[in-house]
Short mmCIF file of C-alpha atoms in Angstrom, two decimals:
data_model
loop_
_atom_site.label_atom_id
_atom_site.label_comp_id
_atom_site.label_asym_id
_atom_site.label_seq_id
_atom_site.Cartn_x
_atom_site.Cartn_y
_atom_site.Cartn_z
CA UNK A 23 23.91 31.83 29.68
CA UNK A 24 23.68 28.42 27.99
CA UNK A 25 24.88 26.76 31.19
CA UNK A 26 22.05 28.32 33.25
CA UNK A 27 19.57 27.39 30.53
CA UNK A 28 20.80 23.79 30.77
CA UNK A 29 20.13 23.75 34.53
CA UNK A 30 16.61 25.08 33.98
CA UNK A 31 15.93 22.41 31.35
CA UNK A 32 17.17 19.70 33.71
CA UNK A 33 14.85 20.88 36.51
CA UNK A 34 11.92 20.98 34.09
CA UNK A 35 12.50 17.43 32.85
CA UNK A 36 12.95 16.09 36.36
CA UNK A 37 9.61 17.63 37.35
CA UNK A 38 7.90 16.16 34.29
CA UNK A 39 9.31 12.71 35.08
CA UNK A 40 7.01 12.64 38.07
CA UNK A 41 3.98 13.29 35.88
CA UNK A 42 3.65 11.83 32.38
CA UNK A 43 6.78 10.81 30.50
CA UNK A 44 4.77 9.75 27.47
CA UNK A 45 3.92 13.43 26.96
CA UNK A 46 7.60 14.31 27.25
CA UNK A 47 8.57 11.65 24.75
CA UNK A 48 6.03 12.87 22.21
CA UNK A 49 7.67 16.27 22.52
CA UNK A 50 11.09 14.67 22.11
CA UNK A 51 9.96 12.86 18.94
CA UNK A 52 8.76 16.15 17.52
CA UNK A 53 11.96 17.94 18.54
CA UNK A 54 14.27 15.25 17.16
CA UNK A 55 12.30 15.07 13.90
CA UNK A 56 12.94 18.78 13.35
CA UNK A 57 16.63 18.43 14.26
CA UNK A 58 17.02 15.41 11.98
CA UNK A 59 15.40 17.13 9.00
CA UNK A 60 17.76 20.06 9.47
CA UNK A 61 20.80 17.78 9.72
CA UNK A 62 19.78 15.73 6.67
CA UNK A 63 20.35 18.79 4.49
CA UNK A 64 24.06 18.82 5.33
CA UNK A 65 26.83 17.16 3.31
CA UNK A 66 29.25 16.78 6.20
CA UNK A 67 28.32 15.91 9.78
CA UNK A 68 30.25 16.89 12.89
CA UNK A 69 30.40 14.09 15.46
CA UNK A 70 31.70 14.62 18.99
CA UNK A 71 32.55 11.89 21.49
CA UNK A 72 32.63 12.99 25.13
CA UNK A 73 35.30 10.75 26.67
CA UNK A 74 35.93 10.42 30.41
CA UNK A 75 37.92 7.44 31.71
CA UNK A 76 40.49 5.77 29.46
CA UNK A 77 39.19 2.42 30.74
CA UNK A 78 35.58 3.05 29.68
CA UNK A 79 36.29 4.05 26.07
CA UNK A 80 34.45 1.47 23.94
CA UNK A 81 34.15 3.34 20.63
CA UNK A 82 37.44 2.44 18.89
CA UNK A 83 35.83 0.54 16.02
CA UNK A 84 33.07 3.08 15.53
CA UNK A 85 35.54 5.98 15.59
CA UNK A 86 37.70 4.31 12.93
CA UNK A 87 34.69 3.51 10.74
CA UNK A 88 33.51 7.13 10.92
CA UNK A 89 36.88 8.81 10.24
CA UNK A 90 37.27 6.73 7.07
CA UNK A 91 34.02 8.24 5.79
CA UNK A 92 34.71 11.82 4.64
CA UNK A 93 31.10 12.78 5.26
CA UNK A 94 31.87 12.70 8.99
CA UNK A 95 34.13 15.08 10.85
CA UNK A 96 34.95 13.32 14.14
CA UNK A 97 36.39 14.83 17.33
CA UNK A 98 37.00 13.28 20.75
CA UNK A 99 36.55 15.72 23.63
CA UNK A 100 38.20 14.55 26.85
CA UNK A 101 35.98 15.74 29.69
CA UNK A 102 37.64 15.69 33.12
CA UNK A 103 35.97 13.56 35.79
CA UNK A 104 35.11 16.10 38.49
CA UNK A 105 33.78 14.04 41.41
CA UNK A 106 37.07 12.49 42.63
CA UNK A 107 39.01 15.67 43.39
CA UNK A 108 41.13 18.06 41.30
CA UNK A 109 44.35 16.00 41.25
CA UNK A 110 42.55 12.89 40.02
CA UNK A 111 40.61 14.99 37.51
CA UNK A 112 43.81 16.26 35.88
CA UNK A 113 45.58 12.90 36.09
CA UNK A 114 42.77 10.97 34.41
CA UNK A 115 42.20 13.68 31.79
CA UNK A 116 45.89 13.58 30.83
CA UNK A 117 45.90 9.76 30.81
CA UNK A 118 42.86 9.68 28.55
CA UNK A 119 44.27 12.37 26.24
CA UNK A 120 47.60 10.54 25.86
CA UNK A 121 45.76 7.31 25.02
CA UNK A 122 43.95 8.95 22.11
CA UNK A 123 47.04 10.84 20.94
CA UNK A 124 48.97 7.58 20.88
CA UNK A 125 46.25 6.09 18.68
CA UNK A 126 46.50 9.07 16.33
CA UNK A 127 42.94 10.23 17.02
CA UNK A 128 41.62 13.76 16.66
CA UNK A 129 41.36 14.69 20.35
CA UNK A 130 40.95 17.89 22.38
CA UNK A 131 40.99 18.48 26.14
CA UNK A 132 37.84 20.22 27.30
CA UNK A 133 39.66 21.79 30.25
CA UNK A 134 42.77 23.97 30.06
CA UNK A 135 44.50 23.55 33.42
CA UNK A 136 46.91 26.46 32.83
CA UNK A 137 44.13 28.94 32.09
CA UNK A 138 41.56 27.10 34.28
CA UNK A 139 39.01 27.38 31.48
CA UNK A 140 36.52 24.98 29.90
CA UNK A 141 36.20 24.61 26.14
CA UNK A 142 33.07 25.90 24.41
CA UNK A 143 32.37 22.73 22.42
CA UNK A 144 29.40 24.18 20.57
CA UNK A 145 31.46 27.10 19.32
CA UNK A 146 34.61 25.11 18.44
CA UNK A 147 33.14 21.83 17.13
CA UNK A 148 29.54 22.72 16.17
CA UNK A 149 28.37 19.13 16.80
CA UNK A 150 25.51 17.56 14.89
CA UNK A 151 25.77 14.25 16.73
CA UNK A 152 27.05 13.74 20.29
CA UNK A 153 28.11 10.38 21.74
CA UNK A 154 28.32 9.98 25.50
CA UNK A 155 30.65 7.42 27.10
CA UNK A 156 29.09 7.56 30.59
CA UNK A 157 25.47 8.29 31.58
CA UNK A 158 26.10 9.64 35.08
CA UNK A 159 25.05 13.13 36.09
CA UNK A 160 27.82 14.89 38.01
CA UNK A 161 30.66 12.84 36.55
CA UNK A 162 31.60 15.59 34.10
CA UNK A 163 30.99 19.33 34.21
CA UNK A 164 27.31 20.17 33.67
CA UNK A 165 28.06 22.26 30.61
CA UNK A 166 28.70 18.97 28.74
CA UNK A 167 25.64 17.17 30.09
CA UNK A 168 22.84 16.19 27.71
CA UNK A 169 20.54 19.05 28.79
CA UNK A 170 23.00 21.48 27.18
CA UNK A 171 22.95 19.60 23.86
CA UNK A 172 19.25 19.29 23.14
CA UNK A 173 19.84 20.85 19.72
CA UNK A 174 22.01 17.84 18.74
CA UNK A 175 21.31 14.20 17.99
CA UNK A 176 22.50 12.55 21.20
CA UNK A 177 23.61 8.90 21.43
CA UNK A 178 24.95 6.46 23.99
CA UNK A 179 26.32 2.91 23.83
CA UNK A 180 27.04 1.36 27.26
CA UNK A 181 30.65 1.35 28.46
CA UNK A 182 30.16 -2.08 30.03
CA UNK A 183 28.04 -5.13 29.41
CA UNK A 184 25.19 -4.60 31.87
CA UNK A 185 24.71 -7.69 34.01
CA UNK A 186 23.33 -6.38 37.31
CA UNK A 187 19.77 -6.84 38.59
CA UNK A 188 20.20 -4.27 41.36
CA UNK A 189 21.27 -1.18 39.41
CA UNK A 190 18.19 -0.67 37.25
CA UNK A 191 17.83 3.06 37.90
CA UNK A 192 21.49 3.74 37.16
CA UNK A 193 21.64 1.57 34.06
CA UNK A 194 18.27 2.21 32.37
CA UNK A 195 16.45 5.16 33.88
CA UNK A 196 18.70 8.14 34.44
CA UNK A 197 17.74 11.47 32.91
CA UNK A 198 20.26 10.96 30.10
CA UNK A 199 18.76 7.58 29.18
CA UNK A 200 15.34 9.16 28.75
CA UNK A 201 16.51 12.23 26.83
CA UNK A 202 18.74 10.46 24.31
CA UNK A 203 17.93 10.46 20.64
CA UNK A 204 19.18 6.87 20.37
CA UNK A 205 20.41 4.38 22.97
CA UNK A 206 22.32 1.49 21.34
CA UNK A 207 21.70 -1.78 23.22
CA UNK A 208 23.65 -5.01 23.71
CA UNK A 209 21.06 -7.81 23.47
CA UNK A 210 17.33 -8.41 23.20
CA UNK A 211 17.32 -9.08 26.95
CA UNK A 212 18.58 -5.54 27.56
CA UNK A 213 15.98 -4.08 25.19
CA UNK A 214 13.29 -5.81 27.24
CA UNK A 215 14.79 -4.47 30.47
CA UNK A 216 14.71 -0.93 29.10
CA UNK A 217 11.03 -1.32 28.31
CA UNK A 218 10.40 -2.48 31.88
CA UNK A 219 12.65 -0.01 33.72
CA UNK A 220 12.88 3.28 31.83
CA UNK A 221 10.28 6.04 32.12
CA UNK A 222 9.84 6.19 28.35
CA UNK A 223 9.57 2.38 28.04
CA UNK A 224 12.68 2.01 25.90
CA UNK A 225 11.20 3.93 22.97
CA UNK A 226 14.62 5.34 22.00
CA UNK A 227 16.41 1.97 22.07
CA UNK A 228 17.98 0.22 19.06
CA UNK A 229 19.51 -3.27 19.20
CA UNK A 230 23.02 -3.21 17.71
CA UNK A 231 25.13 -5.44 19.95
CA UNK A 232 27.79 -4.28 22.40
CA UNK A 233 30.54 -2.21 20.76
CA UNK A 234 32.97 -3.09 23.55
CA UNK A 235 33.39 -6.63 22.23
CA UNK A 236 33.91 -5.82 18.54
CA UNK A 237 37.62 -6.56 18.73
CA UNK A 238 36.92 -9.85 20.53
CA UNK A 239 34.77 -11.15 17.69
CA UNK A 240 36.51 -9.51 14.72
CA UNK A 241 38.09 -12.45 12.91
CA UNK A 242 40.47 -10.15 11.04
CA UNK A 243 41.95 -8.73 14.25
CA UNK A 244 45.39 -10.06 15.24
CA UNK A 245 46.06 -9.53 18.98
CA UNK A 246 49.41 -8.53 20.41
CA UNK A 247 50.67 -11.13 22.90
CA UNK A 248 51.04 -9.37 26.29
CA UNK A 249 52.06 -12.45 28.29
CA UNK A 250 55.47 -12.79 29.98
CA UNK A 251 56.06 -16.38 28.91
CA UNK A 252 55.48 -17.05 25.23
CA UNK A 253 55.48 -20.87 25.42
CA UNK A 254 51.99 -22.02 24.47
CA UNK A 255 52.28 -25.31 26.33
CA UNK A 256 52.04 -23.27 29.56
CA UNK A 257 48.41 -22.38 30.26
CA UNK A 258 47.53 -18.69 30.64
CA UNK A 259 45.01 -17.89 33.36
CA UNK A 260 43.60 -14.44 34.17
CA UNK A 261 42.51 -13.56 37.70
CA UNK A 262 40.16 -10.55 37.57
CA UNK A 263 38.88 -9.46 41.02
CA UNK A 264 36.13 -6.85 41.37
CA UNK A 265 36.44 -3.60 43.33
CA UNK A 266 33.54 -4.03 45.78
CA UNK A 267 35.60 -4.55 48.93
CA UNK A 268 34.74 -2.97 52.28
CA UNK A 269 31.41 -1.82 53.61
CA UNK A 270 28.51 0.10 52.04
CA UNK A 271 29.00 -1.33 48.53
CA UNK A 272 26.05 -1.29 46.10
CA UNK A 273 27.02 -4.83 45.06
CA UNK A 274 28.84 -7.55 46.94
CA UNK A 275 30.80 -9.23 44.16
CA UNK A 276 34.36 -9.11 45.45
CA UNK A 277 36.12 -11.94 47.28
CA UNK A 278 39.55 -10.36 46.89
CA UNK A 279 40.72 -10.25 50.56
CA UNK A 280 40.07 -13.99 50.94
CA UNK A 281 41.86 -14.99 47.74
CA UNK A 282 44.69 -12.45 47.35
CA UNK A 283 47.43 -14.59 48.91
CA UNK A 284 45.94 -17.88 47.74
CA UNK A 285 46.06 -16.90 44.05
CA UNK A 286 49.78 -16.21 44.28
CA UNK A 287 50.24 -19.56 46.04
CA UNK A 288 48.44 -21.28 43.15
CA UNK A 289 50.65 -19.54 40.61
CA UNK A 290 53.77 -20.68 42.46
CA UNK A 291 52.51 -24.22 43.08
CA UNK A 292 51.83 -24.78 39.37
CA UNK A 293 54.75 -22.71 38.13
CA UNK A 294 55.72 -25.25 35.46
CA UNK A 295 52.19 -25.52 34.09
CA UNK A 296 50.58 -22.06 34.23
CA UNK A 297 51.22 -18.37 34.26
CA UNK A 298 48.73 -16.03 35.87
CA UNK A 299 47.78 -12.44 35.02
CA UNK A 300 46.42 -10.29 37.84
CA UNK A 301 43.80 -8.07 36.14
CA UNK A 302 42.15 -6.03 38.91
CA UNK A 303 39.20 -3.72 38.37
CA UNK A 304 40.54 -0.15 37.88
CA UNK A 305 38.83 0.99 41.12
CA UNK A 306 40.12 -1.86 43.31
CA UNK A 307 43.40 -0.15 44.19
CA UNK A 308 41.69 3.02 45.43
CA UNK A 309 39.30 0.92 47.53
CA UNK A 310 42.16 -1.09 49.05
CA UNK A 311 44.01 2.11 49.96
CA UNK A 312 41.10 2.93 52.29
CA UNK A 313 40.65 -0.58 53.68
CA UNK A 314 41.93 -0.88 57.31
CA UNK A 315 43.86 -4.13 56.78
CA UNK A 316 45.41 -3.00 53.49
CA UNK A 317 46.27 0.67 52.99
CA UNK A 318 48.47 2.22 50.30
CA UNK A 319 51.84 0.65 51.16
CA UNK A 320 50.56 -2.93 51.40
CA UNK A 321 48.40 -2.51 48.28
CA UNK A 322 51.25 -1.13 46.17
CA UNK A 323 53.60 -3.88 47.32
CA UNK A 324 51.01 -6.54 46.49
CA UNK A 325 50.40 -5.15 43.00
CA UNK A 326 54.15 -4.92 42.31
CA UNK A 327 54.75 -8.45 43.57
CA UNK A 328 52.83 -9.92 40.63
CA UNK A 329 55.38 -8.62 38.15
CA UNK A 330 58.24 -9.99 40.26
CA UNK A 331 56.91 -13.55 39.99
CA UNK A 332 58.53 -15.65 37.25
CA UNK A 333 55.10 -16.72 35.98
CA UNK A 334 52.98 -13.80 37.16
CA UNK A 335 52.13 -10.38 35.74
CA UNK A 336 50.10 -7.31 36.55
CA UNK A 337 47.76 -6.04 33.82
CA UNK A 338 46.14 -2.63 34.41
CA UNK A 339 45.72 -1.61 30.77
CA UNK A 340 43.45 -2.71 27.92
CA UNK A 341 42.24 -6.27 28.37
CA UNK A 342 41.12 -7.32 24.87
CA UNK A 343 44.49 -8.74 23.78
CA UNK A 344 44.85 -10.35 27.21
CA UNK A 345 41.48 -12.10 26.76
CA UNK A 346 42.21 -13.28 23.23
CA UNK A 347 45.60 -14.77 24.10
CA UNK A 348 44.50 -16.39 27.37
CA UNK A 349 43.37 -19.95 28.08
CA UNK A 350 40.99 -19.32 31.00
CA UNK A 351 39.80 -16.77 33.54
CA UNK A 352 38.87 -16.73 37.23
CA UNK A 353 36.89 -13.69 38.37
CA UNK A 354 34.14 -12.13 40.47
CA UNK A 355 33.75 -9.21 38.09
CA UNK A 356 30.68 -7.47 36.67
CA UNK A 357 30.87 -6.95 32.91
CA UNK A 358 33.47 -9.73 32.50
CA UNK A 359 30.71 -12.18 33.48
CA UNK A 360 29.43 -11.71 29.92
CA UNK A 361 32.40 -10.32 28.00
CA UNK A 362 34.71 -13.28 28.53
CA UNK A 363 32.07 -15.61 27.12
CA UNK A 364 32.89 -14.12 23.69
CA UNK A 365 36.33 -15.78 23.66
CA UNK A 366 34.59 -19.11 24.47
CA UNK A 367 37.20 -20.38 26.89
CA UNK A 368 36.83 -21.92 30.39
CA UNK A 369 35.78 -19.34 32.98
CA UNK A 370 35.18 -19.64 36.71
CA UNK A 371 33.34 -17.29 39.03
CA UNK A 372 34.22 -17.05 42.71
CA UNK A 373 31.07 -16.65 44.81
CA UNK A 374 30.38 -16.30 48.52
CA UNK A 375 27.13 -18.31 48.24
CA UNK A 376 24.88 -19.76 45.58
CA UNK A 377 22.33 -17.00 46.03
CA UNK A 378 24.82 -14.80 44.13
CA UNK A 379 22.95 -15.75 40.95
CA UNK A 380 20.09 -13.49 42.06
CA UNK A 381 22.37 -10.45 41.69
CA UNK A 382 22.13 -10.67 37.91
CA UNK A 383 19.60 -9.75 35.25
CA UNK A 384 18.18 -12.31 32.82
CA UNK A 385 21.17 -12.44 30.45
CA UNK A 386 23.54 -12.26 33.41
CA UNK A 387 21.91 -15.35 34.93
CA UNK A 388 22.35 -17.26 31.67
CA UNK A 389 26.05 -16.38 31.59
CA UNK A 390 26.38 -17.22 35.29
CA UNK A 391 24.98 -20.69 34.53
CA UNK A 392 27.78 -21.48 32.07
CA UNK A 393 30.51 -20.56 34.57
CA UNK A 394 32.35 -23.06 36.71
CA UNK A 395 31.61 -21.91 40.26
CA UNK A 396 33.99 -21.65 43.22
CA UNK A 397 32.65 -21.30 46.74
CA UNK A 398 35.89 -22.38 48.35
CA UNK A 399 39.60 -22.41 47.50
CA UNK A 400 39.61 -26.12 46.65
CA UNK A 401 37.16 -25.35 43.80
CA UNK A 402 39.64 -22.85 42.33
CA UNK A 403 42.50 -25.36 42.44
CA UNK A 404 40.30 -28.00 40.80
CA UNK A 405 39.48 -25.54 38.00
CA UNK A 406 43.16 -24.75 37.47
CA UNK A 407 43.93 -28.49 37.16
CA UNK A 408 41.11 -28.87 34.62
CA UNK A 409 42.55 -26.00 32.57
CA UNK A 410 45.98 -27.63 32.67
CA UNK A 411 44.47 -30.93 31.52
CA UNK A 412 42.16 -29.41 28.88
CA UNK A 413 38.93 -30.44 30.62
CA UNK A 414 36.01 -28.13 29.67
CA UNK A 415 32.52 -29.76 29.80
CA UNK A 416 30.66 -26.38 29.52
CA UNK A 417 32.08 -25.45 26.10
CA UNK A 418 29.03 -26.62 24.17
CA UNK A 419 26.66 -24.57 26.35
CA UNK A 420 28.82 -21.44 25.94
CA UNK A 421 28.86 -21.90 22.17
CA UNK A 422 25.06 -22.20 22.06
CA UNK A 423 24.46 -19.07 24.19
CA UNK A 424 26.87 -17.09 22.03
CA UNK A 425 25.05 -18.10 18.87
CA UNK A 426 21.51 -17.67 20.15
CA UNK A 427 21.68 -14.53 22.30
CA UNK A 428 25.01 -12.74 22.52
CA UNK A 429 26.26 -12.07 19.00
CA UNK A 430 25.36 -8.70 17.38
CA UNK A 431 22.46 -8.77 14.89
CA UNK A 432 22.82 -8.83 11.10
CA UNK A 433 26.03 -10.91 11.17
CA UNK A 434 28.23 -7.81 11.53
CA UNK A 435 30.01 -5.96 14.34
CA UNK A 436 28.06 -3.76 16.74
CA UNK A 437 29.91 -0.65 15.53
CA UNK A 438 28.94 -1.45 11.95
CA UNK A 439 25.30 -1.68 13.04
CA UNK A 440 25.60 1.74 14.72
CA UNK A 441 27.24 3.28 11.64
CA UNK A 442 24.58 1.82 9.32
CA UNK A 443 21.80 3.17 11.54
CA UNK A 444 23.30 6.67 11.52
CA UNK A 445 23.59 6.61 7.74
CA UNK A 446 19.98 5.48 7.37
CA UNK A 447 18.70 8.24 9.65
CA UNK A 448 20.79 10.90 7.92
CA UNK A 449 19.58 9.58 4.52
CA UNK A 450 23.04 8.90 3.20
CA UNK A 451 24.36 5.68 1.67
CA UNK A 452 26.23 3.33 4.00
CA UNK A 453 29.72 2.51 2.78
CA UNK A 454 30.10 -0.70 4.79
#
């Protein structure tokens, strides 16, 4: 019954979007004010995180802050990703579940594959606050979509640092973005973009900083060294290619086919001076499987070959420790365009032409401008030699951009800003 009600609500809101969203938002303000007053009377608050991909989980710090506060009862619900087929759905759900179990988190699968049944989250968890990890309609089963949780305080912090200028609808103006109680934003530039792009003019947006980089800027965090060679006189360079290979891509970032063999040649040529980590986008392998000149066998052999190199390695897991213990990065990635700036080390972007700058939003352009650019292979080799020799003329500009525009407000981590905001709204004392 609730599921059908959710579908009706979604249709209603989509119709209203075509008319006057300011009327809708006034209704939302009224609705959320009632919900908030009801929640403020409670002594313990149930918080649910709807997790999807293991690679897009960016709430570690927030989760750990909340579980240390006994006023919050926190549960992670792993929602299977349903738009890539059943086998992938089960595989990714299990991978995500194991990740959280390994961390010792309170986690539940929302789908029982033996009984082929979905969990009734409202009945089992009785959530007061719901955090989404992805905004996309159709990624998870509709019974967990925001239209079925309009009686909760719904929140979202982006799973990546939004840099694109061509994905405005997807990144700022989906139904979920406009129905959220609070949308936690990365920078003032993103707040401005929400005002320009969303139907409700960013009225539910709060600037907190990007929670995905908390570990990168936490001075108390000690990274685990994932590199094969531990000698620190050998420079550590990450190569992070994007997944947009082939035709009909929404963005044209990737230069992987042109540089795949060359990067291994560079690693071998400078074997005594560098080691290189191949850090592909999680979707690149699936895209290469379908590419005519690659396919599954060639792709798997290429991936495996990185680990067989004396100074090479394949990294498909968490990248924070990799970033912190590296010396430089070469990439044509999306979010990494901004994220790697936080470690303040030399970074080069491979581009097909200098018009590539136009692909990015305002903050993306500023980060693009403090990258060393490579339009040909000789530029990449020159960058590698500069890393070996400690040459980095853009360091001062990176430091300035970090200080002026990228660091979270209030001199604290983004997750601490989110926690403090929740406490303020619930009228309880922050313990940070």
